[in-house]
Coordinates of C-alpha atoms (C1' of nucleotides) in Angstrom, one line a residue:
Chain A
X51 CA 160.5 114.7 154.6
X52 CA 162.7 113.9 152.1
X53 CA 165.9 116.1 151.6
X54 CA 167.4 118.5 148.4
X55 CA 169.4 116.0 146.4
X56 CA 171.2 118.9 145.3
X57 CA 172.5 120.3 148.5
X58 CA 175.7 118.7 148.2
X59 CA 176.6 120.1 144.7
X60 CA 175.3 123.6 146.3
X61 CA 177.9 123.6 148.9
X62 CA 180.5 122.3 146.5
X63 CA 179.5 124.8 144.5
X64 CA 179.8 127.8 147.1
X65 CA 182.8 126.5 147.7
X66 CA 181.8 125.9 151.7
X67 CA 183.5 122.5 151.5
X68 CA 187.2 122.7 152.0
X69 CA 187.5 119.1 153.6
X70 CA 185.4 116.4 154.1
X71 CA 185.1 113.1 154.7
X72 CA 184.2 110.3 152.0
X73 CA 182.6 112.7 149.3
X74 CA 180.7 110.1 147.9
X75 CA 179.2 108.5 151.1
X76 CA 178.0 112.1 152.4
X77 CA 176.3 113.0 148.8
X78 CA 174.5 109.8 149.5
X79 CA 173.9 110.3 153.0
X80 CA 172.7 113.5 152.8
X81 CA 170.7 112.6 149.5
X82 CA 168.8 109.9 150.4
X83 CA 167.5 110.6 154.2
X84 CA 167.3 113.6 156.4
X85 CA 170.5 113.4 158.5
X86 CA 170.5 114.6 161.7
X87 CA 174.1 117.1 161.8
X88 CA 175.4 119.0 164.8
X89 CA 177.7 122.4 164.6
X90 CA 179.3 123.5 167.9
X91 CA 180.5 126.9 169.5
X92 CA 182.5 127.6 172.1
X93 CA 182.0 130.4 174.1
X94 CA 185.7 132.1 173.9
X95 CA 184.0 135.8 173.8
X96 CA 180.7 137.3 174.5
X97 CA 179.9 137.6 170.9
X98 CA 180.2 135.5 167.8
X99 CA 181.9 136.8 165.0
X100 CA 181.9 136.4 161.3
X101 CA 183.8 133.0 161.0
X102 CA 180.6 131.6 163.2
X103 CA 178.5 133.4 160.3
X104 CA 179.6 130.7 158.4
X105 CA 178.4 128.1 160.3
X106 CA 175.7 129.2 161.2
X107 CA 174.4 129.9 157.3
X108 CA 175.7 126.7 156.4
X109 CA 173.8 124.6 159.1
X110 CA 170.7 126.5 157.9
X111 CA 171.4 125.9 154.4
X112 CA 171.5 121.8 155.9
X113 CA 168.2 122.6 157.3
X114 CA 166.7 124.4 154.7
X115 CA 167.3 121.0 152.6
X116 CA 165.4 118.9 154.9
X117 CA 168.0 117.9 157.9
X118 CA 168.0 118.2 161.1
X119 CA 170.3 120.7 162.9
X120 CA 171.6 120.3 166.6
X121 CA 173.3 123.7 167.5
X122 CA 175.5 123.2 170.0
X123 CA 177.1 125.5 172.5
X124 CA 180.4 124.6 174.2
X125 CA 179.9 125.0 177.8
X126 CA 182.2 122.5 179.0
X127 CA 184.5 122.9 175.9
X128 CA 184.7 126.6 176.3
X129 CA 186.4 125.6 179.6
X130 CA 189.0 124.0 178.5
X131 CA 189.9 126.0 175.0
X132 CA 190.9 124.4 171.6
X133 CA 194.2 125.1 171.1
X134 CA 195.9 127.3 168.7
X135 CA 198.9 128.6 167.0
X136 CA 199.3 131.6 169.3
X137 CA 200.0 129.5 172.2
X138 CA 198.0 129.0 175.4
X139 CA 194.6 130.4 176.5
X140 CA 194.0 132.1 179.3
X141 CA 190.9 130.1 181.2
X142 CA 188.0 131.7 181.9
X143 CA 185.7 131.6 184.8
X144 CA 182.8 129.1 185.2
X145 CA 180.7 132.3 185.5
X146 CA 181.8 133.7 182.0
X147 CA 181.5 131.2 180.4
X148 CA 177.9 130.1 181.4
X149 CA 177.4 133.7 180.6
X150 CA 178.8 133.8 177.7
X151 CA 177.1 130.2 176.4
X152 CA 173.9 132.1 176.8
X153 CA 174.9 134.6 174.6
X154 CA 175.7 132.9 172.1
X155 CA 172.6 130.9 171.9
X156 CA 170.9 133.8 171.8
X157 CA 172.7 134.5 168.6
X158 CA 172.5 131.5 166.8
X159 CA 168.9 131.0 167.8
X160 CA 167.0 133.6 165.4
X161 CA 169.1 131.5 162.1
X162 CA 167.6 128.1 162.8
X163 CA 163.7 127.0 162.7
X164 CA 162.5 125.3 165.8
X165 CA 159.6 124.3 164.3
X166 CA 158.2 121.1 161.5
X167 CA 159.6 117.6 161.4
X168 CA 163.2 118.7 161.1
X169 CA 163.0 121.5 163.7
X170 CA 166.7 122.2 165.4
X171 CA 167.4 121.5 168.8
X172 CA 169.9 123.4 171.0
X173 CA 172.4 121.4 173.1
X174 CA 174.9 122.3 175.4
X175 CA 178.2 119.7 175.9
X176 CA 178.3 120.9 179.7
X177 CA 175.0 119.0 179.8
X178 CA 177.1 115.6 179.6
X179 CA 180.5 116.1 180.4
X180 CA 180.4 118.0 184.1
X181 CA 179.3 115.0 185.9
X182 CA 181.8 112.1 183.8
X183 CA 184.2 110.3 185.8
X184 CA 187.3 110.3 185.4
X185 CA 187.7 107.0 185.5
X186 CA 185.1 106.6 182.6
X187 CA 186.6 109.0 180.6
X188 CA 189.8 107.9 180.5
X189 CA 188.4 104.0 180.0
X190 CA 185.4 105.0 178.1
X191 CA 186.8 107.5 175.5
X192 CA 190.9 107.6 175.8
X193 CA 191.4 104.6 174.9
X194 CA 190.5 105.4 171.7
X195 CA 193.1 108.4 171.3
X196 CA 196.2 106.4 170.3
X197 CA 198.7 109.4 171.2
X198 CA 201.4 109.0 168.2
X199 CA 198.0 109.8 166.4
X200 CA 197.5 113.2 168.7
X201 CA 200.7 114.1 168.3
X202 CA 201.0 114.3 164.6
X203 CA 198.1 116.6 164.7
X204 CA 198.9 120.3 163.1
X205 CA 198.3 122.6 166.2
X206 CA 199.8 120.1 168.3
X207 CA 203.0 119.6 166.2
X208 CA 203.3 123.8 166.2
X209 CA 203.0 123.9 169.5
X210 CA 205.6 121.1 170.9
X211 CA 208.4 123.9 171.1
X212 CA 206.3 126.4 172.5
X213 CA 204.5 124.5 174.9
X214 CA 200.9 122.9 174.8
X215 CA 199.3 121.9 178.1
X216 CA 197.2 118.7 178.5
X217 CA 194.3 120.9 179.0
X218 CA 194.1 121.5 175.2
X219 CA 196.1 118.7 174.3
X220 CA 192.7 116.7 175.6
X221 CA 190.5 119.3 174.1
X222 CA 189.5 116.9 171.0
X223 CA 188.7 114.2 173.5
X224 CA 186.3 116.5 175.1
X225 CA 184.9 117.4 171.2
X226 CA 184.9 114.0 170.0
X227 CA 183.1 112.7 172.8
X228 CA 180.1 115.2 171.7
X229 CA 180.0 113.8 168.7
X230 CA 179.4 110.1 170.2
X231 CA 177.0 111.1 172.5
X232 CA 175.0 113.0 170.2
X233 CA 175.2 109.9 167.5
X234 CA 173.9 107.4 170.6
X235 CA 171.6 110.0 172.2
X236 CA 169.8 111.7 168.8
X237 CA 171.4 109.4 166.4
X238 CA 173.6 112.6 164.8
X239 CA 176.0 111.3 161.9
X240 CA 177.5 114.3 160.7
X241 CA 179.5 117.2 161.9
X242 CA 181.0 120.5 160.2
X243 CA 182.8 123.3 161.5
X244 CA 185.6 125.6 160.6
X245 CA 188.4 124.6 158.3
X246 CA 190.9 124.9 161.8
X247 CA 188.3 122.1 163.3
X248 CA 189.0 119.5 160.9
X249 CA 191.3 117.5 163.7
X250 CA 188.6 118.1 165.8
X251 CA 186.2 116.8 163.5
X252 CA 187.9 113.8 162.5
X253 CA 188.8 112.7 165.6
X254 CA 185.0 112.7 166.7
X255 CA 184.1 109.9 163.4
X256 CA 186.9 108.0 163.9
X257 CA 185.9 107.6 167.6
X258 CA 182.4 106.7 166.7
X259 CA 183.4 104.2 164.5
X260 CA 186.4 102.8 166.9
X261 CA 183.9 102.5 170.1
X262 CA 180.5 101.9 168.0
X263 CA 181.5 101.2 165.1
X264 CA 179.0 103.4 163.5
X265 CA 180.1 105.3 160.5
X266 CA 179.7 109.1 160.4
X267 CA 180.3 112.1 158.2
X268 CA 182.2 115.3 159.0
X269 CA 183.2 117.8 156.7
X270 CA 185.1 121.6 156.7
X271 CA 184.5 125.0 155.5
X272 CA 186.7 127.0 154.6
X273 CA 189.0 129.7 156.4
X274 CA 187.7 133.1 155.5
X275 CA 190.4 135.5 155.0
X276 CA 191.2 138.7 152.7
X277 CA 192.7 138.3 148.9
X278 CA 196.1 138.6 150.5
X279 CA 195.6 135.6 152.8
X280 CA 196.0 137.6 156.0
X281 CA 192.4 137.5 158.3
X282 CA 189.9 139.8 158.4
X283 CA 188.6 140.8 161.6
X284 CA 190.9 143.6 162.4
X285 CA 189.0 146.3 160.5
X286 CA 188.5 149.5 162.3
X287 CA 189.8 148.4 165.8
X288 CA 187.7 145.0 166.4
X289 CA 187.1 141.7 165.1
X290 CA 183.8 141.5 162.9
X291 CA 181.4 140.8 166.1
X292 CA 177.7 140.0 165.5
X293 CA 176.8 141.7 168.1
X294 CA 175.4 145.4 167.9
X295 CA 176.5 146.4 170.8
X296 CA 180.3 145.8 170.1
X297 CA 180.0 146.2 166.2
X298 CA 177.4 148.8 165.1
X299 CA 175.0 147.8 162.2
X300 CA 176.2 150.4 160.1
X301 CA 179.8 149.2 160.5
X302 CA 179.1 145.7 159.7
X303 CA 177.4 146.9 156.7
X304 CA 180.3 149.4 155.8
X305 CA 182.4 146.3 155.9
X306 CA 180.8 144.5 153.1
X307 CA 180.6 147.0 150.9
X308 CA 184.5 147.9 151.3
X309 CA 185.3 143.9 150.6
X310 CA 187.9 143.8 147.9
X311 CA 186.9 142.9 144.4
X312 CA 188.4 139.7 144.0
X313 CA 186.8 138.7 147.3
X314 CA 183.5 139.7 146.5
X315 CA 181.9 136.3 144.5
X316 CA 183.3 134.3 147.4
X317 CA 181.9 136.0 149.7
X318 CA 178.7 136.4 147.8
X319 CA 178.3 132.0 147.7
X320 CA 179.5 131.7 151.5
X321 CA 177.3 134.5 152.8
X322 CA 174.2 134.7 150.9
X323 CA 171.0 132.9 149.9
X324 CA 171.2 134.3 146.4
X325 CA 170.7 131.4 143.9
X326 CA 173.5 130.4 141.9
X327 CA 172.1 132.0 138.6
X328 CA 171.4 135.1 140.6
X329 CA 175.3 135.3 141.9
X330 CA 176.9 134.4 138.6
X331 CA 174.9 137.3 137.4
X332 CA 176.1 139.9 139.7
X333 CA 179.6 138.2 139.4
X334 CA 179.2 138.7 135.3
X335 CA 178.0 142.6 136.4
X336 CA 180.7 143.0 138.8
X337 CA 183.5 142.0 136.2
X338 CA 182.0 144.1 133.5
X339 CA 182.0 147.8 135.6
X340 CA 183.8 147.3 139.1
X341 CA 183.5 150.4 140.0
X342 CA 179.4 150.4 140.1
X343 CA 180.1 148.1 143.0
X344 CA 176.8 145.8 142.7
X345 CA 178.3 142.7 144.6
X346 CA 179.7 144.5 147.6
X347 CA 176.2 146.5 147.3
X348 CA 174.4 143.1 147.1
X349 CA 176.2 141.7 149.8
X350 CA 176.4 144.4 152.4
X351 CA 172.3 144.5 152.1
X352 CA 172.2 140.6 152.0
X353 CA 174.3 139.8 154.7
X354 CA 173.1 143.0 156.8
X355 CA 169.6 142.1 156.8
X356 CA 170.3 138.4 157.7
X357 CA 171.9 139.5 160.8
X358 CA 170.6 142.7 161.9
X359 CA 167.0 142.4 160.0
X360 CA 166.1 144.2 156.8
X361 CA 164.4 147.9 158.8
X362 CA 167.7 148.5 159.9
X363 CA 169.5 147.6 156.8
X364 CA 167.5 149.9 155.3
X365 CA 168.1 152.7 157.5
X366 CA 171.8 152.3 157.2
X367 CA 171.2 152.5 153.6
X368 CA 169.7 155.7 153.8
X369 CA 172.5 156.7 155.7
X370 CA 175.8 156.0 153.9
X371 CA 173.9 157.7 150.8
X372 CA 173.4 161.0 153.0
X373 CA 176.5 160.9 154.4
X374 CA 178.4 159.7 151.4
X375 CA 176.1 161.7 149.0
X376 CA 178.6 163.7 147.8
X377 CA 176.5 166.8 147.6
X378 CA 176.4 169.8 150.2
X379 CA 175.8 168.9 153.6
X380 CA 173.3 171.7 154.0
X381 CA 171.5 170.4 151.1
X382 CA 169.9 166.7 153.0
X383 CA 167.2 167.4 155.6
X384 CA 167.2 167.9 159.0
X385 CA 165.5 164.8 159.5
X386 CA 167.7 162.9 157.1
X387 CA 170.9 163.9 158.5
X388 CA 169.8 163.6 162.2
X389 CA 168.8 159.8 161.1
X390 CA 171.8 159.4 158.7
X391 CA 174.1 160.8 162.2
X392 CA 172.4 158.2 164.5
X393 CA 173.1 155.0 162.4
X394 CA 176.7 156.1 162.0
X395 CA 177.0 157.4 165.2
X396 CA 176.7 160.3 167.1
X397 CA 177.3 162.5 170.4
X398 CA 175.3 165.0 172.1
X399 CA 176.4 168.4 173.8
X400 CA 175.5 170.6 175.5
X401 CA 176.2 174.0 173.9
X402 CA 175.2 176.1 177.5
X403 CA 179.1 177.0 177.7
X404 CA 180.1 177.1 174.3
X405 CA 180.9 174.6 171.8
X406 CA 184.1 172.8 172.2
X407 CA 187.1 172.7 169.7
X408 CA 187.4 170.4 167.0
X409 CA 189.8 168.8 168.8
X410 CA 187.4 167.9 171.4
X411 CA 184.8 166.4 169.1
X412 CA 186.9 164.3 167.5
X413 CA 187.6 162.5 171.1
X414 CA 184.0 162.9 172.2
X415 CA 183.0 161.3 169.0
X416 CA 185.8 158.9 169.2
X417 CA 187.0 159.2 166.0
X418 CA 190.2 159.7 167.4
X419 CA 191.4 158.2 170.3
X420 CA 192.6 161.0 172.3
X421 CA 193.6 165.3 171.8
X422 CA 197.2 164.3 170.3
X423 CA 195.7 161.5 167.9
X424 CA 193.0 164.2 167.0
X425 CA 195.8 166.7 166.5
X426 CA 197.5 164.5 164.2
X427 CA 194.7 163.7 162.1
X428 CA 193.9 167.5 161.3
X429 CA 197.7 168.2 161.0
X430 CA 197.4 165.3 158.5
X431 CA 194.8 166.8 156.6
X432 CA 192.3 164.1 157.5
X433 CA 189.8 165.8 159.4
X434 CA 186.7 167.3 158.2
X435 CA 183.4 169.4 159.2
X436 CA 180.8 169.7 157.6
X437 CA 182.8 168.5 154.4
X438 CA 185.6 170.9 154.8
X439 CA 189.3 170.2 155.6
X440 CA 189.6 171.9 159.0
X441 CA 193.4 173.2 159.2
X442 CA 193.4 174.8 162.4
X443 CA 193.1 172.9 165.5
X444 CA 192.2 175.0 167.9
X445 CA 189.1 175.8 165.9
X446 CA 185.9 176.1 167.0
X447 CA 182.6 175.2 165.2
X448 CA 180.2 178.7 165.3
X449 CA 176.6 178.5 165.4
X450 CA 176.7 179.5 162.0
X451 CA 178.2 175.5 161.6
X452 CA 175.3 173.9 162.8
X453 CA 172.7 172.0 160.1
X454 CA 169.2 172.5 160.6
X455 CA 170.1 174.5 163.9
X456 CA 171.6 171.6 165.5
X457 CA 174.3 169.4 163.6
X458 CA 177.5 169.3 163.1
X459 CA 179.2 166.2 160.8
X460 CA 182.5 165.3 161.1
X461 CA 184.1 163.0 159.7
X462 CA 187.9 161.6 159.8
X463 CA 189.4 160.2 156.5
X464 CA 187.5 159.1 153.7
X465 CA 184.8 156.9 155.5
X466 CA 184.5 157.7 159.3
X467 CA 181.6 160.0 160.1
X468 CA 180.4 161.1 163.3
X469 CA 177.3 163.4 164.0
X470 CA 177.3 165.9 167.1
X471 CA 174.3 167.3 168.1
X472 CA 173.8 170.3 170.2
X473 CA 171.4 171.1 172.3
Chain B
rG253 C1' 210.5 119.9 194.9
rG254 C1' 215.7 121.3 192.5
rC255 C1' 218.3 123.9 188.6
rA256 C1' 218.2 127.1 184.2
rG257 C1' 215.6 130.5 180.9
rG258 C1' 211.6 133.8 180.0
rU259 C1' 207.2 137.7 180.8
rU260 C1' 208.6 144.7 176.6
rG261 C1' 203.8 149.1 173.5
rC262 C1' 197.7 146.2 169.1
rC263 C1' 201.0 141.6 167.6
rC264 C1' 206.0 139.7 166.8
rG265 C1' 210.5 141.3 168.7
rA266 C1' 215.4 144.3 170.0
rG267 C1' 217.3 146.8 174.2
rC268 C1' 220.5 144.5 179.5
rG269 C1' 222.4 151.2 184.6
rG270 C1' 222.0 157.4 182.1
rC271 C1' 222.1 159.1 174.8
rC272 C1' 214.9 154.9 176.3
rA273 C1' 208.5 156.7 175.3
rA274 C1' 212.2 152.4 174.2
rU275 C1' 215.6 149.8 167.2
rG276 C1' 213.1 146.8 163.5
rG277 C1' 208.9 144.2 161.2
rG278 C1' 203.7 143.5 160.8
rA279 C1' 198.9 145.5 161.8
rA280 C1' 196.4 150.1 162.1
rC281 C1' 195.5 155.2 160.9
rG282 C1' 196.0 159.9 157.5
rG283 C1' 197.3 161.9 152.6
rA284 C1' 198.1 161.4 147.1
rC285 C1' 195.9 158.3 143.1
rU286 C1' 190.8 155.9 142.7
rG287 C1' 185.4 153.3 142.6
rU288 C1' 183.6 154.1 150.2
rA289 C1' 188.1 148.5 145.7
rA290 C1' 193.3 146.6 145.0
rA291 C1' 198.3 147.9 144.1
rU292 C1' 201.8 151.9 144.7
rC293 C1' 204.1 156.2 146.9
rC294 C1' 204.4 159.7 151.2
rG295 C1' 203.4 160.5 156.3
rU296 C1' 201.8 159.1 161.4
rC297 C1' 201.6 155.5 165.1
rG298 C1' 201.6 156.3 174.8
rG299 C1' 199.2 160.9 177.1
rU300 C1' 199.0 166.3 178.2
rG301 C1' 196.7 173.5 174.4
rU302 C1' 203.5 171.5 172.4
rA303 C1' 206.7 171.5 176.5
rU304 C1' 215.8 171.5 176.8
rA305 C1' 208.8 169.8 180.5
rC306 C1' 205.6 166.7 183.1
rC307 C1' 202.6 162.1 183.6
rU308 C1' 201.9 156.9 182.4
rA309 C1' 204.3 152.4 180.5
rC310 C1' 208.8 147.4 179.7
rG311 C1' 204.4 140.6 184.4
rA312 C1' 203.2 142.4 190.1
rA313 C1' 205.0 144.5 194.7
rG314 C1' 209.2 146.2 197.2
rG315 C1' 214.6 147.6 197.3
rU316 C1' 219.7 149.4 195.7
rU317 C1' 221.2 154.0 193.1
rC318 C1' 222.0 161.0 191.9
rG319 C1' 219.5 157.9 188.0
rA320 C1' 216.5 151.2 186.5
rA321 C1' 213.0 148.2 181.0
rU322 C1' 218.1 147.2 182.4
rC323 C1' 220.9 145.4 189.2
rC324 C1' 218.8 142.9 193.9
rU325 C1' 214.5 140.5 196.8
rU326 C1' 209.7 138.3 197.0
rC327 C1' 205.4 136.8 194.4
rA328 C1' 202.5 135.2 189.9
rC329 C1' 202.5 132.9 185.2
rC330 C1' 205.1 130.4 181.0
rU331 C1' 209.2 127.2 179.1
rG332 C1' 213.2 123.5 179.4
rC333 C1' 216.1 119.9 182.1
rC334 C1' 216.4 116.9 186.6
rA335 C1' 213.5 114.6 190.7

RNA sequence: GGCAGGUUGCCCGAGCGGCCAAUGGGAACGGACUGUAAAUCCGUCGGUGUAUACCUACGAAGGUUCGAAUCCUUCACCUGCCA
């Protein structure tokens, strides 16, 4: 199979290419013959989040051009833990982290084809490095780590003052060794990761070419972070998880659709399959009337459907335009609010002895954390029922409150509703 | 192994016997303005039906004291210097 001679102007284009090695040698490489590329992920939580989004759209970008993707989980690297800025990790159990490896396999596995002459393959570095030596190791691979070299890297250099044990100090031994044993194993020449992997990435060509003296290709996407350079990730209490379970659907989807404006053709090349004449469109749309919102739109549905499939995009859809419909409350179906409440999230109870106060519902629903934070909020003028400011606390909802018999909405700022159904 | 320094709320970081639920910054949250945007301004930011109160919290466990985040002891972890 031979591969898109315009994937590398693609991914130039989308702007996924914040480093690399020899531009000119990877256009080639990756022009002329399928190349066989590996992306790794440590298991550091029990869920990937949106910077592994990346990756994993990029590597099937790769694959959707005609290479050949190894996926790689870090089983062995996610025991010892690349190091960063913040200072030292805590080390996890074996335990969670084979837990967690699995996981995480299950999350990149739905993104990837296993199938057709350049079907992806799933490797775990555990696989290889568990039973080394020490002996070989330190013969075998660091000699090849010229420490002056190790030294001068970024995180390294932050972290002299601080502290950095030789756990993570050796982490890119552990990384770069990967990379060999997947260029002699499955003949592998290229790597990519994160922007923050470059070291990383580097260090694994230069140690193929030192002890084989094969030449690889690596190259770096970029950081993803909001239009004031500080990270995303912190949005409504959690880091952007893939996982349902600790990031609701309709969340995730609320997330794209609040992206700033200047973010929103970045994210539109870095997240979605939409075809460059396609995004300049929306991007020429976008500029023109803002306020219409068609690339956030675009992208929440996009990127929503990749990762939690396009039925439940399409319920969340239906949803946000219930809930954010503007119109009376009253007004929406039964059956349309009860499904609009159960995408954004709701409670049930049991109305035998009474309703509770708003106060209550706000905690049950956990829109507010606790009575006092609850308090606040409708002291604040932020909380609502049914569309109204509620300005008494000790209020209680009357059967009179209830939608279709059964509902009440409430809803905490602008943007954070909560259903309650009583039975 | 020895000596010295550190561990504070979501994060950073002050406090060093009572005036400490703990200064300040950031993040976050609510309001106003808007477009479920950004910027700006205002407000909030441990818990409890609101209390000159109680509970929980300043790495962990004990102790001294009328009273401890602050002093002492032991332990854990981190850092530096010396072996």
């Amino acid at each position: 199979m031979s591969p898109d001679p315009t994937l590398l102007d693609d991914l130039e284009w989308r702007g996924l290419i914040a480093h690399s090695t020899d531009l000119d040698a990877l256009r080639e490489a990756l022009g002329e013959r399928s190349v066989r590329f590996y992306v790794g992920f440590d298991p550091t939580a029990p869920s990937l989040h949106l910077g592994n989004l990346v990756q994993i759209l990029t590597a099937r970008r790769l694959q959707d051009a005609g290479h050949t993707p190894y996926a790689l989980v870090g089983g062995a690297t996610g025991m010892i833990g690349d190091p960063r800025d913040s200072g030292e990790r805590i080390l996890n159990s074996l335990d969670t982290v084979k837990e967690w490896v699995e996981r995480v396999r299950h999350q990149i596995e739905p993104f990837l084809s296993f199938d057709g002459a350049n079907a992806a393959t799933m490797v775990n570095n555990y696989d290889w490095t568990a039973s080394l030596s020490t002996i070989d190791f330190l013969r075998d691979i660091g000699k090849h780590f010229p420490v002056n070299r190790m030294l001068a890297r970024d995180v390294v250099k932050s972290r002299l003052e601080a502290g950095i044990s030789y756990t993570e100090f050796s982490y890119v031994l552990l990384q770069s060794m990967d990379f060999l044993n997947l260029y002699r194993d499955h003949g592998v020449t290229m790597q990519f990761g994160g922007s923050d992997q470059w070291g990383n990435l580097t260090g694994g060509v230069e140690l193929i070419r030192r002890s084989d003296g094969g030449k690889a290709h690596a190259f770096a996407t970029p950081l993803i972070a909001k239009a004031d350079g500080t990270k995303y990730g912190k949005t409504e209490g959690g880091a952007l998880w893939l996982d349902p379970e600790m990031m609701s659907p309709y969340s995730f989807f609320q997330f794209w659709l609040n992206v700033e404006d200047e973010k929103v053709g970045e994210l539109l090349r870095i997240f979605t399959f939409f075809g460059r004449e396609e995004i300049e469109e929306l991007e020429a749309q976008h500029r023109e009337k803002p306020f219409l919102r068609l690339g956030q739109k675009a992208l929440a549905e996009h990127v929503t459907s990749l990762v939690h499939g396009a039925e439940e995009t399409e319920r969340i859809k239906a949803a946000a335009a219930a809930l954010f419909g503007g119109g009376e409350l009253s007004g929406l179906g039964a059956d349309t609010l009860c499904a609009a409440l159960r995408e954004a999230g709701s409670v049930t109870v049991d109305s035998a002895e009474g309703l509770p106060s708003v106060v209550d519902l706000l905690v049950q629903t956990g829109l507010s954390k606790s009575k006092g934070d609850a308090r606040r909020t409708i002291g604040e003028g932020g909380a609502y029922l049914n569309n109204t400011r509620i300005d008494d606390p000790d209020q209680v909802p009357s059967a009179a409150d209830l939608i279709g018999g059964a509902w009440l909405v409430l809803r905490r700022g602008k943007k954070n509703f909560a259903g309650v159904e009583v039975t």
